[in-house]
Amino acid sequence: MDVDNKKITCMAAHGEKDLKNALMRSCNIYFASLAIDLGKDKMNSFTNSLLFNKRLQIDKISTKESNYNVTNSNNYELGWSGVGQYTDLLNPMHSIVILNAIANSGESIDPYLIKEISESDGTIKYHIDNNINSHTLLTKSTADKLKSMMRYNVQKNYGDSLFPGLNAFAKTGTGETSENKKPNAWIFGGSTNENTPYSFCVVVEDSGFGINVAGPIASTVMKALCKVK
């Protein structure tokens, strides 16, 4: 796609796709076009509402903020930001916060490392339920649609054999970093089953494609966690 006399490219020719199938195929052209159509103000506003550009507190540990800011971008740069390039940065812990909102009809609960601290006599000094932060990040309609599309990814692309019995929803990512390194391989998602209410994010730096590298790791961990053979 020509933008500002430069080309935004994709790894394959996908033809005409709706949002669901563009997400499944990771179609750069679709998401670059969408970012340009929405414009800088809407893209900045919505990503800020998803807690980009803000440090999150995980058990009082301040995480590095994710970055999205297209205020000074041109259309070419804005298009690439919609793909996940330009100056975009995503903290894996932040991705879990967003995933939790997708899983829980828009309401996100922060991840935590320590569930409870108690004295030797059984006195509870700290319990996560009394200290956890929650955020309404998405409307129920948006969250449910995203979960449905990510479920479609697993069914039609990755295969349910990757997460057997979990009715998983997921999305892979192949994050380019520099010309001298392999991409960072990502996969994030979760289980839609009430008895396995887990979300996950796996990032393998300088490794390759998300589904080839991060996918098997997420599969192994989720199978062990949920005791699925």
mmCIF file of C-alpha atoms in Angstrom:
data_model
loop_
_atom_site.group_PDB
_atom_site.id
_atom_site.type_symbol
_atom_site.label_atom_id
_atom_site.label_comp_id
_atom_site.label_asym_id
_atom_site.label_seq_id
_atom_site.Cartn_x
_atom_site.Cartn_y
_atom_site.Cartn_z
ATOM 1 C CA MET A 1 0.000 0.000 0.000
ATOM 2 C CA ASP A 2 1.427 3.394 -1.014
ATOM 3 C CA VAL A 3 1.313 6.030 1.745
ATOM 4 C CA ASP A 4 3.210 9.319 1.531
ATOM 5 C CA ASN A 5 5.167 7.931 -1.456
ATOM 6 C CA LYS A 6 6.374 5.000 0.660
ATOM 7 C CA LYS A 7 5.182 1.415 0.877
ATOM 8 C CA ILE A 8 3.518 -0.342 3.770
ATOM 9 C CA THR A 9 3.988 -4.051 3.126
ATOM 10 C CA CYS A 10 2.742 -7.412 4.340
ATOM 11 C CA MET A 11 4.270 -10.887 4.168
ATOM 12 C CA ALA A 12 1.401 -12.248 2.038
ATOM 13 C CA ALA A 13 -1.334 -11.130 -0.336
ATOM 14 C CA HIS A 14 -4.577 -11.677 1.575
ATOM 15 C CA GLY A 15 -7.126 -10.131 -0.767
ATOM 16 C CA GLU A 16 -10.242 -8.566 0.727
ATOM 17 C CA LYS A 17 -10.714 -9.406 4.407
ATOM 18 C CA ASP A 18 -13.091 -8.359 7.163
ATOM 19 C CA LEU A 19 -11.711 -7.536 10.619
ATOM 20 C CA LYS A 20 -12.018 -11.084 11.961
ATOM 21 C CA ASN A 21 -10.083 -12.632 9.096
ATOM 22 C CA ALA A 22 -7.576 -9.784 8.906
ATOM 23 C CA LEU A 23 -6.781 -10.447 12.571
ATOM 24 C CA MET A 24 -6.411 -14.158 11.909
ATOM 25 C CA ARG A 25 -4.025 -13.521 9.009
ATOM 26 C CA SER A 26 -2.137 -10.663 10.722
ATOM 27 C CA CYS A 27 -2.771 -8.515 7.672
ATOM 28 C CA ASN A 28 -0.562 -5.422 7.875
ATOM 29 C CA ILE A 29 -2.444 -3.602 5.130
ATOM 30 C CA TYR A 30 -5.793 -3.912 6.883
ATOM 31 C CA PHE A 31 -4.556 -2.606 10.227
ATOM 32 C CA ALA A 32 -2.422 0.129 8.704
ATOM 33 C CA SER A 33 -5.458 1.322 6.741
ATOM 34 C CA LEU A 34 -7.614 1.151 9.859
ATOM 35 C CA ALA A 35 -5.191 3.278 11.895
ATOM 36 C CA ILE A 36 -5.032 5.913 9.154
ATOM 37 C CA ASP A 37 -8.838 5.940 8.807
ATOM 38 C CA LEU A 38 -9.331 6.354 12.573
ATOM 39 C CA GLY A 39 -6.723 9.112 12.775
ATOM 40 C CA LYS A 40 -4.141 10.150 15.335
ATOM 41 C CA ASP A 41 -6.507 11.553 17.965
ATOM 42 C CA LYS A 42 -8.675 8.439 18.206
ATOM 43 C CA MET A 43 -5.681 6.107 18.172
ATOM 44 C CA ASN A 44 -3.971 8.059 20.964
ATOM 45 C CA SER A 45 -7.172 8.369 23.007
ATOM 46 C CA PHE A 46 -8.103 4.702 22.843
ATOM 47 C CA THR A 47 -4.641 3.346 23.581
ATOM 48 C CA ASN A 48 -4.413 5.687 26.573
ATOM 49 C CA SER A 49 -7.735 4.272 27.803
ATOM 50 C CA LEU A 50 -6.083 0.827 27.626
ATOM 51 C CA LEU A 51 -3.379 2.107 30.028
ATOM 52 C CA PHE A 52 -0.608 2.633 27.477
ATOM 53 C CA ASN A 53 1.961 5.266 28.487
ATOM 54 C CA LYS A 54 1.341 4.509 32.167
ATOM 55 C CA ARG A 55 3.274 2.456 34.714
ATOM 56 C CA LEU A 56 1.235 -0.339 36.280
ATOM 57 C CA GLN A 57 1.641 -1.551 39.850
ATOM 58 C CA ILE A 58 1.983 -5.328 40.224
ATOM 59 C CA ASP A 59 2.287 -6.184 43.933
ATOM 60 C CA LYS A 60 3.630 -2.623 44.430
ATOM 61 C CA ILE A 61 6.259 -3.238 41.749
ATOM 62 C CA SER A 62 6.181 -0.454 39.170
ATOM 63 C CA THR A 63 6.357 -1.909 35.665
ATOM 64 C CA LYS A 64 7.833 -0.238 32.613
ATOM 65 C CA GLU A 65 5.047 1.491 30.701
ATOM 66 C CA SER A 66 3.942 0.361 27.260
ATOM 67 C CA ASN A 67 4.295 3.067 24.624
ATOM 68 C CA TYR A 68 1.885 4.345 21.988
ATOM 69 C CA ASN A 69 2.024 7.941 20.792
ATOM 70 C CA VAL A 70 1.367 9.065 17.235
ATOM 71 C CA THR A 71 0.949 12.786 17.939
ATOM 72 C CA ASN A 72 3.845 13.758 15.682
ATOM 73 C CA SER A 73 3.479 10.984 13.113
ATOM 74 C CA ASN A 74 2.723 11.311 9.424
ATOM 75 C CA ASN A 75 0.252 8.948 7.743
ATOM 76 C CA TYR A 76 2.978 6.463 6.826
ATOM 77 C CA GLU A 77 4.149 6.258 10.428
ATOM 78 C CA LEU A 78 0.557 6.190 11.685
ATOM 79 C CA GLY A 79 -0.141 3.226 9.412
ATOM 80 C CA TRP A 80 2.828 1.274 10.730
ATOM 81 C CA SER A 81 1.749 2.074 14.305
ATOM 82 C CA GLY A 82 -1.510 0.236 13.580
ATOM 83 C CA VAL A 83 0.558 -2.827 12.708
ATOM 84 C CA GLY A 84 2.574 -2.573 15.938
ATOM 85 C CA GLN A 85 5.648 -0.846 14.524
ATOM 86 C CA TYR A 86 6.690 2.859 14.517
ATOM 87 C CA THR A 87 7.487 3.611 18.202
ATOM 88 C CA ASP A 88 5.035 1.059 19.663
ATOM 89 C CA LEU A 89 6.198 -0.879 22.721
ATOM 90 C CA LEU A 90 4.183 -3.414 24.725
ATOM 91 C CA ASN A 91 5.072 -4.676 28.190
ATOM 92 C CA PRO A 92 4.094 -8.377 28.451
ATOM 93 C CA MET A 93 2.582 -7.775 31.901
ATOM 94 C CA HIS A 94 0.445 -5.009 30.416
ATOM 95 C CA SER A 95 -0.749 -7.415 27.739
ATOM 96 C CA ILE A 96 -2.076 -9.661 30.522
ATOM 97 C CA VAL A 97 -4.042 -6.734 31.960
ATOM 98 C CA ILE A 98 -5.652 -6.180 28.544
ATOM 99 C CA LEU A 99 -6.279 -9.912 28.099
ATOM 100 C CA ASN A 100 -8.037 -10.023 31.459
ATOM 101 C CA ALA A 101 -10.393 -7.302 30.235
ATOM 102 C CA ILE A 102 -11.114 -9.262 27.052
ATOM 103 C CA ALA A 103 -11.843 -12.385 29.112
ATOM 104 C CA ASN A 104 -13.984 -10.612 31.749
ATOM 105 C CA SER A 105 -16.401 -8.558 29.633
ATOM 106 C CA GLY A 106 -14.240 -5.445 29.810
ATOM 107 C CA GLU A 107 -13.209 -5.531 33.480
ATOM 108 C CA SER A 108 -9.535 -6.209 34.159
ATOM 109 C CA ILE A 109 -7.937 -7.358 37.394
ATOM 110 C CA ASP A 110 -4.198 -6.732 37.759
ATOM 111 C CA PRO A 111 -1.918 -9.782 37.832
ATOM 112 C CA TYR A 112 -0.202 -10.524 41.125
ATOM 113 C CA LEU A 113 2.750 -12.539 42.395
ATOM 114 C CA ILE A 114 1.761 -13.034 46.056
ATOM 115 C CA LYS A 115 -1.741 -14.183 46.972
ATOM 116 C CA GLU A 116 -1.418 -14.097 50.762
ATOM 117 C CA ILE A 117 1.039 -13.421 53.603
ATOM 118 C CA SER A 118 0.252 -14.855 57.029
ATOM 119 C CA GLU A 119 1.915 -15.124 60.444
ATOM 120 C CA SER A 120 2.869 -18.466 62.013
ATOM 121 C CA ASP A 121 -0.284 -18.269 64.159
ATOM 122 C CA GLY A 122 -2.443 -17.987 61.064
ATOM 123 C CA THR A 123 -3.035 -14.236 61.244
ATOM 124 C CA ILE A 124 -3.365 -12.918 57.702
ATOM 125 C CA LYS A 125 -1.239 -9.824 57.134
ATOM 126 C CA TYR A 126 -1.956 -9.456 53.444
ATOM 127 C CA HIS A 127 -4.500 -10.938 51.047
ATOM 128 C CA ILE A 128 -4.740 -10.061 47.388
ATOM 129 C CA ASP A 129 -8.549 -9.638 47.424
ATOM 130 C CA ASN A 130 -8.193 -6.609 49.701
ATOM 131 C CA ASN A 131 -5.464 -4.942 47.675
ATOM 132 C CA ILE A 132 -6.075 -5.767 44.024
ATOM 133 C CA ASN A 133 -6.590 -3.079 41.421
ATOM 134 C CA SER A 134 -9.296 -3.383 38.777
ATOM 135 C CA HIS A 135 -9.914 -1.349 35.648
ATOM 136 C CA THR A 136 -12.797 -1.092 33.207
ATOM 137 C CA LEU A 137 -10.892 -1.023 29.921
ATOM 138 C CA LEU A 138 -13.495 -2.096 27.359
ATOM 139 C CA THR A 139 -17.233 -2.198 26.928
ATOM 140 C CA LYS A 140 -18.756 -5.649 27.310
ATOM 141 C CA SER A 141 -19.668 -5.661 23.617
ATOM 142 C CA THR A 142 -16.119 -4.853 22.495
ATOM 143 C CA ALA A 143 -14.536 -7.349 24.882
ATOM 144 C CA ASP A 144 -16.870 -10.136 23.809
ATOM 145 C CA LYS A 145 -16.274 -9.434 20.113
ATOM 146 C CA LEU A 146 -12.499 -9.471 20.614
ATOM 147 C CA LYS A 147 -12.663 -12.732 22.548
ATOM 148 C CA SER A 148 -14.802 -14.256 19.802
ATOM 149 C CA MET A 149 -12.337 -13.185 17.099
ATOM 150 C CA MET A 150 -9.362 -14.499 19.059
ATOM 151 C CA ARG A 151 -11.237 -17.770 19.607
ATOM 152 C CA TYR A 152 -11.704 -17.905 15.840
ATOM 153 C CA ASN A 153 -7.911 -17.515 15.470
ATOM 154 C CA VAL A 154 -7.356 -20.708 17.419
ATOM 155 C CA GLN A 155 -10.123 -22.651 15.716
ATOM 156 C CA LYS A 156 -9.287 -21.699 12.135
ATOM 157 C CA ASN A 157 -5.544 -20.987 12.255
ATOM 158 C CA TYR A 158 -3.539 -22.354 15.192
ATOM 159 C CA GLY A 159 -5.785 -25.340 15.897
ATOM 160 C CA ASP A 160 -7.452 -26.416 19.134
ATOM 161 C CA SER A 161 -4.794 -29.124 19.467
ATOM 162 C CA LEU A 162 -2.449 -26.374 20.672
ATOM 163 C CA PHE A 163 -4.613 -25.908 23.787
ATOM 164 C CA PRO A 164 -6.762 -29.065 23.974
ATOM 165 C CA GLY A 165 -9.926 -28.865 26.021
ATOM 166 C CA LEU A 166 -9.458 -25.195 26.947
ATOM 167 C CA ASN A 167 -11.570 -23.485 24.261
ATOM 168 C CA ALA A 168 -8.680 -21.065 24.039
ATOM 169 C CA PHE A 169 -8.622 -17.599 22.508
ATOM 170 C CA ALA A 170 -5.239 -16.290 21.363
ATOM 171 C CA LYS A 171 -3.190 -14.091 19.046
ATOM 172 C CA THR A 172 0.405 -14.460 17.971
ATOM 173 C CA GLY A 173 2.834 -11.665 17.208
ATOM 174 C CA THR A 174 6.153 -11.426 15.398
ATOM 175 C CA GLY A 175 7.792 -8.267 16.704
ATOM 176 C CA GLU A 176 10.549 -6.868 14.528
ATOM 177 C CA THR A 177 13.330 -5.236 16.528
ATOM 178 C CA SER A 178 16.255 -4.468 14.218
ATOM 179 C CA GLU A 179 17.751 -5.600 10.941
ATOM 180 C CA ASN A 180 20.475 -7.543 12.743
ATOM 181 C CA LYS A 181 18.213 -9.659 14.952
ATOM 182 C CA LYS A 182 15.448 -12.174 14.543
ATOM 183 C CA PRO A 183 11.975 -10.997 15.608
ATOM 184 C CA ASN A 184 10.606 -11.394 19.109
ATOM 185 C CA ALA A 185 8.057 -14.222 19.082
ATOM 186 C CA TRP A 186 4.813 -13.564 20.976
ATOM 187 C CA ILE A 187 1.619 -15.379 21.808
ATOM 188 C CA PHE A 188 -1.025 -14.214 24.262
ATOM 189 C CA GLY A 189 -4.495 -15.435 25.077
ATOM 190 C CA GLY A 190 -6.497 -17.409 27.588
ATOM 191 C CA SER A 191 -9.035 -20.139 28.249
ATOM 192 C CA THR A 192 -12.772 -19.475 27.988
ATOM 193 C CA ASN A 193 -13.633 -22.355 30.336
ATOM 194 C CA GLU A 194 -14.801 -21.372 33.826
ATOM 195 C CA ASN A 195 -12.794 -24.189 35.448
ATOM 196 C CA THR A 196 -9.539 -23.032 33.797
ATOM 197 C CA PRO A 197 -9.696 -19.226 34.131
ATOM 198 C CA TYR A 198 -6.144 -18.465 33.042
ATOM 199 C CA SER A 199 -4.596 -15.945 30.683
ATOM 200 C CA PHE A 200 -1.071 -16.189 29.332
ATOM 201 C CA CYS A 201 1.613 -14.249 27.505
ATOM 202 C CA VAL A 202 4.835 -15.789 26.173
ATOM 203 C CA VAL A 203 7.619 -13.708 24.613
ATOM 204 C CA VAL A 204 10.807 -15.260 23.242
ATOM 205 C CA GLU A 205 13.339 -12.625 22.271
ATOM 206 C CA ASP A 206 15.400 -12.767 19.060
ATOM 207 C CA SER A 207 13.824 -16.074 18.037
ATOM 208 C CA GLY A 208 11.434 -16.070 15.075
ATOM 209 C CA PHE A 209 7.710 -16.371 14.354
ATOM 210 C CA GLY A 210 5.207 -16.279 17.199
ATOM 211 C CA ILE A 211 3.309 -19.463 16.398
ATOM 212 C CA ASN A 212 6.476 -21.486 15.735
ATOM 213 C CA VAL A 213 8.449 -20.452 18.822
ATOM 214 C CA ALA A 214 6.149 -18.979 21.478
ATOM 215 C CA GLY A 215 3.143 -21.166 20.622
ATOM 216 C CA PRO A 216 4.610 -24.517 21.759
ATOM 217 C CA ILE A 217 5.855 -22.961 25.030
ATOM 218 C CA ALA A 218 2.411 -21.549 25.842
ATOM 219 C CA SER A 219 0.867 -24.906 24.935
ATOM 220 C CA THR A 220 3.200 -26.838 27.260
ATOM 221 C CA VAL A 221 2.643 -24.475 30.181
ATOM 222 C CA MET A 222 -1.143 -24.368 29.793
ATOM 223 C CA LYS A 223 -1.371 -28.159 29.484
ATOM 224 C CA ALA A 224 0.643 -28.549 32.693
ATOM 225 C CA LEU A 225 -1.312 -25.857 34.534
ATOM 226 C CA CYS A 226 -4.664 -27.285 33.526
ATOM 227 C CA LYS A 227 -3.479 -30.923 33.698
ATOM 228 C CA VAL A 228 -4.449 -31.584 30.106
ATOM 229 C CA LYS A 229 -2.696 -34.423 28.279
#
